[in-house]
Coordinates of C-alpha atoms in Angstrom, one line a residue:
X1104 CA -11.7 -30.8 -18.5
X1105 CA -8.7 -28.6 -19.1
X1106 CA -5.3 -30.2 -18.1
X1107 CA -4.8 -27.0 -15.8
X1108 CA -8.1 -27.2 -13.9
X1109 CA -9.0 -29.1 -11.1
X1110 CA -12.8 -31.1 -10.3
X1111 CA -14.3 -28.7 -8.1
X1112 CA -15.8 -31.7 -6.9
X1113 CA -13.2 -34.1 -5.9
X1114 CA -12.6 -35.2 -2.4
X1115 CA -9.2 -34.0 -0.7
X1116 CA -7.0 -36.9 -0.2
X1117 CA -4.2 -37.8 2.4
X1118 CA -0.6 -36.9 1.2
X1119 CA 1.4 -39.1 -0.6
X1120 CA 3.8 -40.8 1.4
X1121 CA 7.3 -39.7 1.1
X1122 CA 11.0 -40.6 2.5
X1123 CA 12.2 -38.5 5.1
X1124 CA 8.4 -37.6 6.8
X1125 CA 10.0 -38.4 9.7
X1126 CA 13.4 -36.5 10.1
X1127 CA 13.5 -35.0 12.9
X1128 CA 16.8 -32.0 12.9
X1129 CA 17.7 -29.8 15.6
X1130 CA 16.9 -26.2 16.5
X1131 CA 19.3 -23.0 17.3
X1132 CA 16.8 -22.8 20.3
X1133 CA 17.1 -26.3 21.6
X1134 CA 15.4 -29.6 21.3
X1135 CA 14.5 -30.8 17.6
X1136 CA 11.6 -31.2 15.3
X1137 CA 10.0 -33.1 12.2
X1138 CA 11.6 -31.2 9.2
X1139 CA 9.2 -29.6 7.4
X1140 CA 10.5 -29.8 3.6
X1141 CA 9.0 -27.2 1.7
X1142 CA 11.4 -26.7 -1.1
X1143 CA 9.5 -29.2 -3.4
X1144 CA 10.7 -26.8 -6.6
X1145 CA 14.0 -27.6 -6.1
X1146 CA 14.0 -31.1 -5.1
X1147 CA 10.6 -33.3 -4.2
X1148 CA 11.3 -35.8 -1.5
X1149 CA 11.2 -39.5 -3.2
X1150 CA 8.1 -41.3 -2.8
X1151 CA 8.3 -44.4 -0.7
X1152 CA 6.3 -46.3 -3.7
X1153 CA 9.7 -45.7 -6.1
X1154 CA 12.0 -46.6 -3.2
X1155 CA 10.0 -49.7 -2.3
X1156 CA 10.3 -50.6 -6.1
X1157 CA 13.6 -49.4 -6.9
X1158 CA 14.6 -51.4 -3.4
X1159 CA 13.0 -54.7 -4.9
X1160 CA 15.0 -54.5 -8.5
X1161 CA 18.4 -54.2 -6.9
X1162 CA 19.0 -57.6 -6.5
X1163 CA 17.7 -58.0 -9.7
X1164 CA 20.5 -55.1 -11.0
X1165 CA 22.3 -56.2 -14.6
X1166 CA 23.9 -54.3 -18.0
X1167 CA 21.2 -53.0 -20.2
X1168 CA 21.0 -54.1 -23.8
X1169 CA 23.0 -56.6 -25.3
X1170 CA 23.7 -59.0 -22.2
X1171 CA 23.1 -62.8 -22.7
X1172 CA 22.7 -63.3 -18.6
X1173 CA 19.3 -63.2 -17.6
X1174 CA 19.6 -60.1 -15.1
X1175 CA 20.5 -58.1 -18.2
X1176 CA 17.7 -59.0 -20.3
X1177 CA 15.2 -58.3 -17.2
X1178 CA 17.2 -55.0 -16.9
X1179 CA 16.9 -54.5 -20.4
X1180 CA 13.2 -55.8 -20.2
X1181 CA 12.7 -53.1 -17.3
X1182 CA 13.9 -50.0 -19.1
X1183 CA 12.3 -50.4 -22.6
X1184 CA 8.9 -50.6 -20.2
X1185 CA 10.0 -47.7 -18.1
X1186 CA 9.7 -45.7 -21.9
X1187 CA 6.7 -47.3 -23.0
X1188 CA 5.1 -46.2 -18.9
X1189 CA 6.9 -42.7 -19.3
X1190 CA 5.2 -42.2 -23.2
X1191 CA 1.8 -43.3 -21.7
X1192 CA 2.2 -40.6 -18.7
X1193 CA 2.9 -37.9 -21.1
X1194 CA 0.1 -39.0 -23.9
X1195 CA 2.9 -39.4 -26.4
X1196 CA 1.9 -39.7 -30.2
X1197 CA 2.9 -43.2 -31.6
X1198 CA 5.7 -41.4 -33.5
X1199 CA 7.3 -39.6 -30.7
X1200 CA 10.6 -40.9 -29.3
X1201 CA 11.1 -40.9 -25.3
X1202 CA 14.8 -40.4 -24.9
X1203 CA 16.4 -40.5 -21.2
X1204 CA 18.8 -37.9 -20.3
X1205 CA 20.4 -37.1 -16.5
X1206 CA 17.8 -33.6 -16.2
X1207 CA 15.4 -31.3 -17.9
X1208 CA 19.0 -29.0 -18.1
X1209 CA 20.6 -32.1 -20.1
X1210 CA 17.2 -32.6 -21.9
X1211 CA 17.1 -28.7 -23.3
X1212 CA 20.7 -28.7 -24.0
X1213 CA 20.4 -32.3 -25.9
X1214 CA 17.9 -30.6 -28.2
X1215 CA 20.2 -27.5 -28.4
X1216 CA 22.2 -29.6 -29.4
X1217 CA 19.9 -31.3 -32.5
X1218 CA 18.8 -27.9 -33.8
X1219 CA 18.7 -27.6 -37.2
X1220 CA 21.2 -25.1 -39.2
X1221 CA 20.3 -21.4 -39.0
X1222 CA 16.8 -22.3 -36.2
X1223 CA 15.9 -18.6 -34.8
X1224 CA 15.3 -19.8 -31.1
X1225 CA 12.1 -18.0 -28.7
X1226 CA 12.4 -17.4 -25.4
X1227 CA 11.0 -15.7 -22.2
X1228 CA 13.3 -13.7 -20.0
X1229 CA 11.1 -15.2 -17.3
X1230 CA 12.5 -18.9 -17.9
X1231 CA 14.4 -21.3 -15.4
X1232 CA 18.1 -20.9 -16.8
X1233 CA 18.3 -24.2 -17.8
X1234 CA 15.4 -23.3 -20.9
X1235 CA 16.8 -19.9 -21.0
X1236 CA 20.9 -20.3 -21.8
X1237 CA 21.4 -23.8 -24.0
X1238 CA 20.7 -22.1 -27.3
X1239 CA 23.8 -20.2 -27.7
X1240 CA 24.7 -21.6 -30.9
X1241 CA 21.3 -20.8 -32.2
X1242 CA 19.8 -17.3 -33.3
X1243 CA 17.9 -15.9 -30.0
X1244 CA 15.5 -13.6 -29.7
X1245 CA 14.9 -13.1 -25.6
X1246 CA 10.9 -11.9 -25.2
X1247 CA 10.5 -9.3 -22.3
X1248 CA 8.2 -10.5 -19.3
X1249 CA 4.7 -10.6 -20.4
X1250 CA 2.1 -9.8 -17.1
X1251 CA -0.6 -11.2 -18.5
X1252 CA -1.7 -15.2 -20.2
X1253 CA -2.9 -13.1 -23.8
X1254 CA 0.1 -10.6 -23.5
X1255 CA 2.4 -13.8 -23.7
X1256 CA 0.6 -15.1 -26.4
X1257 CA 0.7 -11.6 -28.1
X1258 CA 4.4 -10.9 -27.3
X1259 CA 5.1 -14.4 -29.5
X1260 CA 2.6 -13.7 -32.0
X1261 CA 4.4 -10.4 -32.6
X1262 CA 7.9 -11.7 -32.8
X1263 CA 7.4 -14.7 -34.8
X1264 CA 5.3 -12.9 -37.6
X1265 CA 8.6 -10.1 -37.7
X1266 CA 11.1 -13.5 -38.3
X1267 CA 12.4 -14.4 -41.6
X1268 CA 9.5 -16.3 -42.9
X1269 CA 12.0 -19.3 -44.0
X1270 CA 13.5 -21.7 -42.0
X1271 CA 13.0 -23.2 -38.8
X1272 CA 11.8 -21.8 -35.4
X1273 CA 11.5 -23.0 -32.1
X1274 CA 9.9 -21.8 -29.2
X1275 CA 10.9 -22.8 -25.4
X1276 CA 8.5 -22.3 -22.9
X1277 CA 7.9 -23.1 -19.2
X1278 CA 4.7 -24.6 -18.0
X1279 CA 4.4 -23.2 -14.5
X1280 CA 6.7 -20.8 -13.4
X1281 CA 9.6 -21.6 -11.1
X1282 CA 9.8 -18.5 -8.8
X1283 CA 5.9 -17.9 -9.1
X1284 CA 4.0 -21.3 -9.4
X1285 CA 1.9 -19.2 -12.5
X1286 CA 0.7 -21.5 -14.9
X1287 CA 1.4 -20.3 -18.6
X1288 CA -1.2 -20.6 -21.5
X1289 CA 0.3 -23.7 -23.0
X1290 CA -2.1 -24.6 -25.4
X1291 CA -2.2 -21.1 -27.0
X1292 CA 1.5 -20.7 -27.3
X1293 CA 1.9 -23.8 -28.9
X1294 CA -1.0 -22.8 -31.5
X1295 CA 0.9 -19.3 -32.4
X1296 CA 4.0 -20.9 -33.2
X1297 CA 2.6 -23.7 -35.4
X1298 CA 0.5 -20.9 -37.0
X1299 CA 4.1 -19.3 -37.8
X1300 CA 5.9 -22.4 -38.7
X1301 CA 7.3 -23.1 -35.2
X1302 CA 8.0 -25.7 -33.0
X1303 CA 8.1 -25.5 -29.6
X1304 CA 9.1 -27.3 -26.8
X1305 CA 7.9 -27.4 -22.8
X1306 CA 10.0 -27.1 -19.8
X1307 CA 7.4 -29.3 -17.7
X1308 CA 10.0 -29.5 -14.7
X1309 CA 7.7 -27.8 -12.6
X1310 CA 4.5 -29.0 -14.3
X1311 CA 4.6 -32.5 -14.3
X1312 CA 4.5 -32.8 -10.5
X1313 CA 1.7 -30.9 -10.5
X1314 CA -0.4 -31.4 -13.0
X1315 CA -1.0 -34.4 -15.8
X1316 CA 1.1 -33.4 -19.1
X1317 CA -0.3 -34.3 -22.2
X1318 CA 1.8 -34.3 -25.4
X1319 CA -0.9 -34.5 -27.9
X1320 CA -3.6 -32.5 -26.0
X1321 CA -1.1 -29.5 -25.5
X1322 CA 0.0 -30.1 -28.7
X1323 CA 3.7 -29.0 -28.3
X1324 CA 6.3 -31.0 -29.8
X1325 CA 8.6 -31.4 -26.9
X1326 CA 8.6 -31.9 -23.3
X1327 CA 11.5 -32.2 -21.2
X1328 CA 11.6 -32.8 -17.2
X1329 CA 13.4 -33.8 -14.3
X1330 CA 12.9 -37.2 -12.0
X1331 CA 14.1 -35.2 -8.6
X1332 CA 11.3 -32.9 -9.5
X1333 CA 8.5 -35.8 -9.9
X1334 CA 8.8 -37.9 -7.0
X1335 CA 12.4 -39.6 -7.9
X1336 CA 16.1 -39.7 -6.6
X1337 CA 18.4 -37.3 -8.6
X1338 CA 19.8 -38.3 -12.3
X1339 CA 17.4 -39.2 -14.7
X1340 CA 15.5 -36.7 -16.8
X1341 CA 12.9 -36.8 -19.9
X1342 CA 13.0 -35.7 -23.5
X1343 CA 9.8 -36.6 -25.4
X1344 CA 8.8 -35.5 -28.5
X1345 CA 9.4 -35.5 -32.6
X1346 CA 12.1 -37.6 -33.9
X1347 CA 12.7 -36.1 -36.9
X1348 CA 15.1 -33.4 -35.3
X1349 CA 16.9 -35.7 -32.9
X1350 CA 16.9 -38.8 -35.8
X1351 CA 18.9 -36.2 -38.1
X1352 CA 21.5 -34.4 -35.5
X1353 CA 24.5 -36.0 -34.9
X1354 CA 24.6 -38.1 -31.4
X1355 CA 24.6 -35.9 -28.1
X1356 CA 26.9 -38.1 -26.9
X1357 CA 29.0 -40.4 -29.1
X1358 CA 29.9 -43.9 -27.8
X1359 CA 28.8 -47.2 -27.5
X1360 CA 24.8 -47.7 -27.2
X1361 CA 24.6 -44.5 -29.8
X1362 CA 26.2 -46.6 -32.5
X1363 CA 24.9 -49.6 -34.5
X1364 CA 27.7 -50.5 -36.4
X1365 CA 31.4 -49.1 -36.4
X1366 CA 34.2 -50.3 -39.6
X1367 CA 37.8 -49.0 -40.0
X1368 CA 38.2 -48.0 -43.2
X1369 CA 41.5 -48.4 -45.2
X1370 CA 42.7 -45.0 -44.8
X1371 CA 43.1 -45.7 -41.4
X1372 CA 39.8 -43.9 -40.0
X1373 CA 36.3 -45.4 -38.5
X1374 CA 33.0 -45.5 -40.1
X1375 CA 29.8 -45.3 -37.8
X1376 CA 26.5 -46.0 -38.2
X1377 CA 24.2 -44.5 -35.5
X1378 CA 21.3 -45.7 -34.3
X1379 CA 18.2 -43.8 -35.3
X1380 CA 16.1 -44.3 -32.2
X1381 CA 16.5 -43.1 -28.8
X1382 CA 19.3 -44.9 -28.5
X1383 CA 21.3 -42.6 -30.7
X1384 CA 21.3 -40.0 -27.7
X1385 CA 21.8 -42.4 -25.0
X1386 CA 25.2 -43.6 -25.2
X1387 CA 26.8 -45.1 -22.3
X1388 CA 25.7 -47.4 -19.9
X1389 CA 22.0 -45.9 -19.2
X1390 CA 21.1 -45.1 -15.6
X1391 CA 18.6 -48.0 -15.3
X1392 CA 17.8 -47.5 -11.7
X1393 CA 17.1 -43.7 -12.2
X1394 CA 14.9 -44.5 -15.7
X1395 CA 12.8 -47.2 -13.6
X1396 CA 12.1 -44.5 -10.8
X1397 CA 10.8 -42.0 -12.8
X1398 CA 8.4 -44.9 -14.5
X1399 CA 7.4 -45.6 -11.1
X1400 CA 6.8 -42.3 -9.9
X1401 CA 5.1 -42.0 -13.3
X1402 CA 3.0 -44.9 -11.9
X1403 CA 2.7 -43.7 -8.7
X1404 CA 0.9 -40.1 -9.7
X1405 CA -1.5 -41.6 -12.0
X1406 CA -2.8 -44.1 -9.5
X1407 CA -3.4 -41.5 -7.0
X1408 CA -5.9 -39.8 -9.3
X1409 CA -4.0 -35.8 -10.5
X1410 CA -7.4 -34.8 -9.9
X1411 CA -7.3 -35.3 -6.2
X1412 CA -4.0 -34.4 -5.7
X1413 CA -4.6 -31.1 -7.5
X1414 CA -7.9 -30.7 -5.6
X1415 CA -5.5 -31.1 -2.6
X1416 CA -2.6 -28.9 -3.9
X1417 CA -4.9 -26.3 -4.6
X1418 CA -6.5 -26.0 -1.3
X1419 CA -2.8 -25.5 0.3
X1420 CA -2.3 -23.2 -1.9
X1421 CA -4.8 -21.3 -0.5
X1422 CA -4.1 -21.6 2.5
X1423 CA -0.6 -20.2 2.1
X1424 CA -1.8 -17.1 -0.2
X1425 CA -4.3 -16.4 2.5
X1426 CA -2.0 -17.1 5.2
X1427 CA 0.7 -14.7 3.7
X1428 CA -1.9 -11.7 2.7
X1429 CA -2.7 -11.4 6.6
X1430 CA 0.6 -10.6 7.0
X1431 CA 0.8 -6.7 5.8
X1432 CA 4.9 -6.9 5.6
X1433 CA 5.0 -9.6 3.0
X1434 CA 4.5 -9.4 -1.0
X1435 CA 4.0 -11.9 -2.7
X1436 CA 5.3 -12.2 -6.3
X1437 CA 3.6 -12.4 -9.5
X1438 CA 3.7 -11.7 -12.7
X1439 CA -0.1 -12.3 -14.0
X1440 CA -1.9 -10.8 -10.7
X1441 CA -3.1 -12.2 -7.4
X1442 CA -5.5 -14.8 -8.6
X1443 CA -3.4 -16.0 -11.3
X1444 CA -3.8 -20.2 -11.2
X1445 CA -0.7 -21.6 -10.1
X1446 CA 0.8 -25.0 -8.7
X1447 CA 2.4 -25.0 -5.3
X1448 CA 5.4 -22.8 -5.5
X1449 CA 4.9 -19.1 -4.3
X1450 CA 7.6 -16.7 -4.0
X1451 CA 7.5 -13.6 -1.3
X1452 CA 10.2 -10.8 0.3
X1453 CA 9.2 -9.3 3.9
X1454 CA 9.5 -5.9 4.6
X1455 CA 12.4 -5.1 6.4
X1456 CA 14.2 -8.8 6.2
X1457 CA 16.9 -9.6 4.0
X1458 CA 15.4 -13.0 2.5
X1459 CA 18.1 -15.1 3.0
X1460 CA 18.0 -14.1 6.6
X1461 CA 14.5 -15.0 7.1
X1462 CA 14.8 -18.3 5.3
X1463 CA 17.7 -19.2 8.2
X1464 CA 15.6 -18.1 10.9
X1465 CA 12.5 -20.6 9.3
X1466 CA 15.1 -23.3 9.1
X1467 CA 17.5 -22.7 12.7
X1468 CA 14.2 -22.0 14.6
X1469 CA 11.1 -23.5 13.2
X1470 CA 12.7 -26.4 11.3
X1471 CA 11.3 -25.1 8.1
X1472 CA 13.1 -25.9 4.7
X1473 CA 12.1 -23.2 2.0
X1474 CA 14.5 -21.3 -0.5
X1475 CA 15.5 -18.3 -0.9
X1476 CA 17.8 -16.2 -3.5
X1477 CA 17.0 -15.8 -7.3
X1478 CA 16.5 -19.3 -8.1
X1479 CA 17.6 -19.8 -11.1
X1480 CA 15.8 -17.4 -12.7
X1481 CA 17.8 -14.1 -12.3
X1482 CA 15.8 -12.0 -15.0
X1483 CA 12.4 -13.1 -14.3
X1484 CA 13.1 -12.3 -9.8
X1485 CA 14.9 -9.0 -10.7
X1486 CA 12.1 -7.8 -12.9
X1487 CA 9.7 -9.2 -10.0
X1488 CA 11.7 -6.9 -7.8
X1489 CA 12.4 -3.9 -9.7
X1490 CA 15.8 -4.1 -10.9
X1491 CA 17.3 -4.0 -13.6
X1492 CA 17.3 -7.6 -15.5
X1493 CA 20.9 -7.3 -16.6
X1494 CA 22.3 -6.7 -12.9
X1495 CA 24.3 -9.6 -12.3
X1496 CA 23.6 -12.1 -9.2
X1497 CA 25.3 -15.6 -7.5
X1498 CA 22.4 -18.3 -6.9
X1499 CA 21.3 -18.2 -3.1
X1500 CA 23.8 -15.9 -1.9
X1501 CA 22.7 -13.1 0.1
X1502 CA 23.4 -9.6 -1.5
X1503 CA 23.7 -7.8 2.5
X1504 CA 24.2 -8.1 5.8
X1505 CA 21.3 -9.6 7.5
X1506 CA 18.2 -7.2 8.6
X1507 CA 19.3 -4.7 4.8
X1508 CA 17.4 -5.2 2.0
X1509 CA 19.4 -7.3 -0.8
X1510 CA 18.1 -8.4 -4.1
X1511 CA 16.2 -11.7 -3.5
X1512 CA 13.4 -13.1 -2.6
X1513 CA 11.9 -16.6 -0.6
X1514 CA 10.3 -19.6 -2.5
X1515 CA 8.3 -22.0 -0.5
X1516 CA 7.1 -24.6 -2.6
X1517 CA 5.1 -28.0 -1.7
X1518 CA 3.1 -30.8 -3.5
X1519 CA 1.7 -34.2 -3.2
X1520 CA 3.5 -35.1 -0.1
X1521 CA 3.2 -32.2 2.2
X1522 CA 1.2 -32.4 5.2
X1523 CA -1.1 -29.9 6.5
X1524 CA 1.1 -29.4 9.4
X1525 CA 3.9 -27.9 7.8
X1526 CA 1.8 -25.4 6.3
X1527 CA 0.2 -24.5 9.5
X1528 CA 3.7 -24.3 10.7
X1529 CA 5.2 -22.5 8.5
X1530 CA 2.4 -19.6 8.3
X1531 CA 3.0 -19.5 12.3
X1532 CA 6.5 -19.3 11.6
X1533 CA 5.8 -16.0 9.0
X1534 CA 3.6 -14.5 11.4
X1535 CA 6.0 -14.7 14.6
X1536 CA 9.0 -13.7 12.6
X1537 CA 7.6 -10.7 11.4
X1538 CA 6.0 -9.6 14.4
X1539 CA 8.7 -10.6 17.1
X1540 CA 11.8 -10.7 15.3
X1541 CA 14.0 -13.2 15.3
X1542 CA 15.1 -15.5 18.9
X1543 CA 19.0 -15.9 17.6
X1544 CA 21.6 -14.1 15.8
X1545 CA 22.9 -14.6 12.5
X1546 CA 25.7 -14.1 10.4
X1547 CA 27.1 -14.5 6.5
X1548 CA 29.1 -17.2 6.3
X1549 CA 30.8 -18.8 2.7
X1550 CA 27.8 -16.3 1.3
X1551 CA 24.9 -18.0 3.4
X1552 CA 23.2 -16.3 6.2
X1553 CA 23.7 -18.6 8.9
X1554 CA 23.2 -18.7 13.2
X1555 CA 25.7 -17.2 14.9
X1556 CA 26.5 -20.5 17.2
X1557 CA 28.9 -18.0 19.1
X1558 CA 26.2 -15.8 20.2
X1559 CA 23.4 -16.3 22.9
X1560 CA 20.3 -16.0 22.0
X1561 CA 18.3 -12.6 21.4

């Protein structure tokens, strides 16, 4: 069964549970309500499995590597088996390396970083920025937006075969979009550029919530992600993949951990030999606690089946696509068509609504947590939209005065521990703002559309 595909068959389970399920915040309109958080693609709420475990280490908390005491050798114990669970949840080949980094932004620009002299670099316009802007000291060609699975496959067929057919190539591409959910043909870009002599890497960020990754199966020769996308609390990220590149580049970082031995010499200077496993681009005292929580979200995920919690995923999101094509005012973005397979992230802008507007009014009336702006992803939204790719933008910030159209759109973005009641909510939500208007006035405030607390209500 393709890593991307769901069992038909599978029985929808319960949602995972999740810290903060029952934060209750207030509204502009009085009283309060259960948050409903459904900005997943920035940040997934932390499963209460990883709290639980992280909570039952913490006593337990010592130095990693090196230490004689016993809490540092159960530390170090408990990170080398966070790698080992994180290679085994990513189907690593015995002679990848896992290396831990603070995001899937410090992972991309790590292997920026290890990039051999004179690599030509491949990349989407439609990438998160964090996989589109690291390779500045490399040779870049940017690929316009494909709109279909074979076009993108096409598009880097063509501009490989045109490179210089010596010397190394890498191609970065995402797995599932982060503005539209769309999953991207994986498999086959990974085939065209080892046809050409590439290598490529995967942006899994907002894949590996969703989905099971598999190294070997995808056949790509990188993945980096992000433990505050998979479950986690923030500041621990993922680079797996070959070791030849990052075994041969000078350390990301240099410092102790990196190093295995370090001699002055007689002329005055230091001589260093670095390690040439993980290590080497881990220096510094590792974030332990943020390693073991992505191994136990790891965990966490696999036990709960990806098969059910995709079946699940993928019956929300059709219940949100169907919600939102009721509603005549809202478009929904895409760049591979309506029925294009996608994880739980959808992107829309409502006619007549500046969306940074209409994301306040879902959170100061309904108690709705969605995002809106250009998400990191300014070329990919502004093609979406019409623009012109090169117009320049500010993250989140509202372009006009609320009720004009600006430049931006609304993500709302869920996963395995959303409810079915903040779905249903925020549909409702969609529906009553679009046909009524909002109950409160607003204003932009520090470049946020905010309630006017001022004003009485509409």
């Amino acid at each position: 069964m393709s890593v991307f595909t769901a069992a038909a068959d599978q029985s929808l389970c319960a949602p995972l549970p999740v810290l903060g399920e029952d934060v209750r915040v207030p509204l502009v309109t009085g009283g309060e309500v259960g948050y409903a958080a459904l900005d997943y693609a920035a940040s997934a709420p932390a499963l209460k499995r990883v709290w639980d475990d992280v909570a039952a280490y913490a006593p337990y908390y010592g130095s990693v590597h090196r230490g004689a005491g016993y809490l540092s050798q159960l530390s170090t114990d408990l990170f080398e088996s966070s790698r080992a669970t994180v290679a085994e949840f990513l189907g690593c080949r015995p002679e990848d390396q896992v290396v831990f980094t603070r995001s899937t932004t410090d992972s991309l620009n790590l292997l920026a970083a290890a990039l051999p002299a004179d690599c030509q670099v491949f990349v989407f316009e439609t990438e998160h920025h964090a996989s589109l802007l690291p390779w500045r000291d490399a040779r870049v060609t940017y690929l316009n937006a494909p709109r279909t699975p074979a076009q993108a496959v096409a598009t880097l067929e063509r501009a490989l075969a045109e490179r210089e057919p010596h010397g190394p190539a890498l191609v970065c591409v995402t797995g599932a979009s982060n503005v539209t959910g769309e999953l991207w043909p994986v498999r086959e870009l990974a085939a065209a550029a080892h046809s050409h002599g590439a290598r490529i890497v995967l942006d899994a960020a907002q894949l590996a919530p969703h989905h099971p990754v598999d190294i070997a199966e995808l056949d790509v020769d990188w993945v980096a992600f992000s433990g505050h996308k998979l479950y986690a609390p923030f500041g621990s990220g993922v680079l797996a993949g070959r070791a030849d590149w990052l075994r041969d580049a000078e350390p990301y970082l240099a410092g102790g951990g990196a190093s295995r031995t370090v001699a002055r010499r007689t002329d005055g200077g230091v001589d260093v030999e670095w390690h040439t496993t993980a290590a080497r681009h881990e220096a510094g005292s590792p974030n332990v606690i943020g390693v073991y929580s992505i191994a136990s979200a790891c965990k966490a995920l696999t036990e709960a089946g990806f098969d059910r919690l995709v079946a699940r995923e993928q019956h929300l999101v059709g219940e949100v696509l169907t919600g939102l094509a009721g509603v005549p005012e809202v478009k929904v973005l895409s760049l591979f068509g309506d029925d294009a397979p996608r994880v739980g992230v959808i992107s829309f802008v409502v006619e007549g609504w500046n969306s940074s507007h209409f994301a306040a009014a879902l959170s100061a009336e309904y108690g709705i947590g969605v995002r809106d702006g250009l998400f990191c992803a300014h070329p990919l939204v502004r093609t979406l939209l019409g623009s012109d790719p090169g117009e320049a933008g500010e993250c989140g910030a509202p372009e006009a005065e609320p009720g004009e159209r600006s430049l931006n759109a609304i993500r709302v973005s869920f996963g395995a521990g959303t409810p079915d009641e903040h779905v249903e909510r925020f549909l409702r939500a969609v529906r009553e703002l679009v046909s009524d208007g909002a109950r409160w006035k607003y204003r932009t405030e520090d470049g946020r559309c905010v309630p006017d607390r001022g004003a009485a209500q509409v």
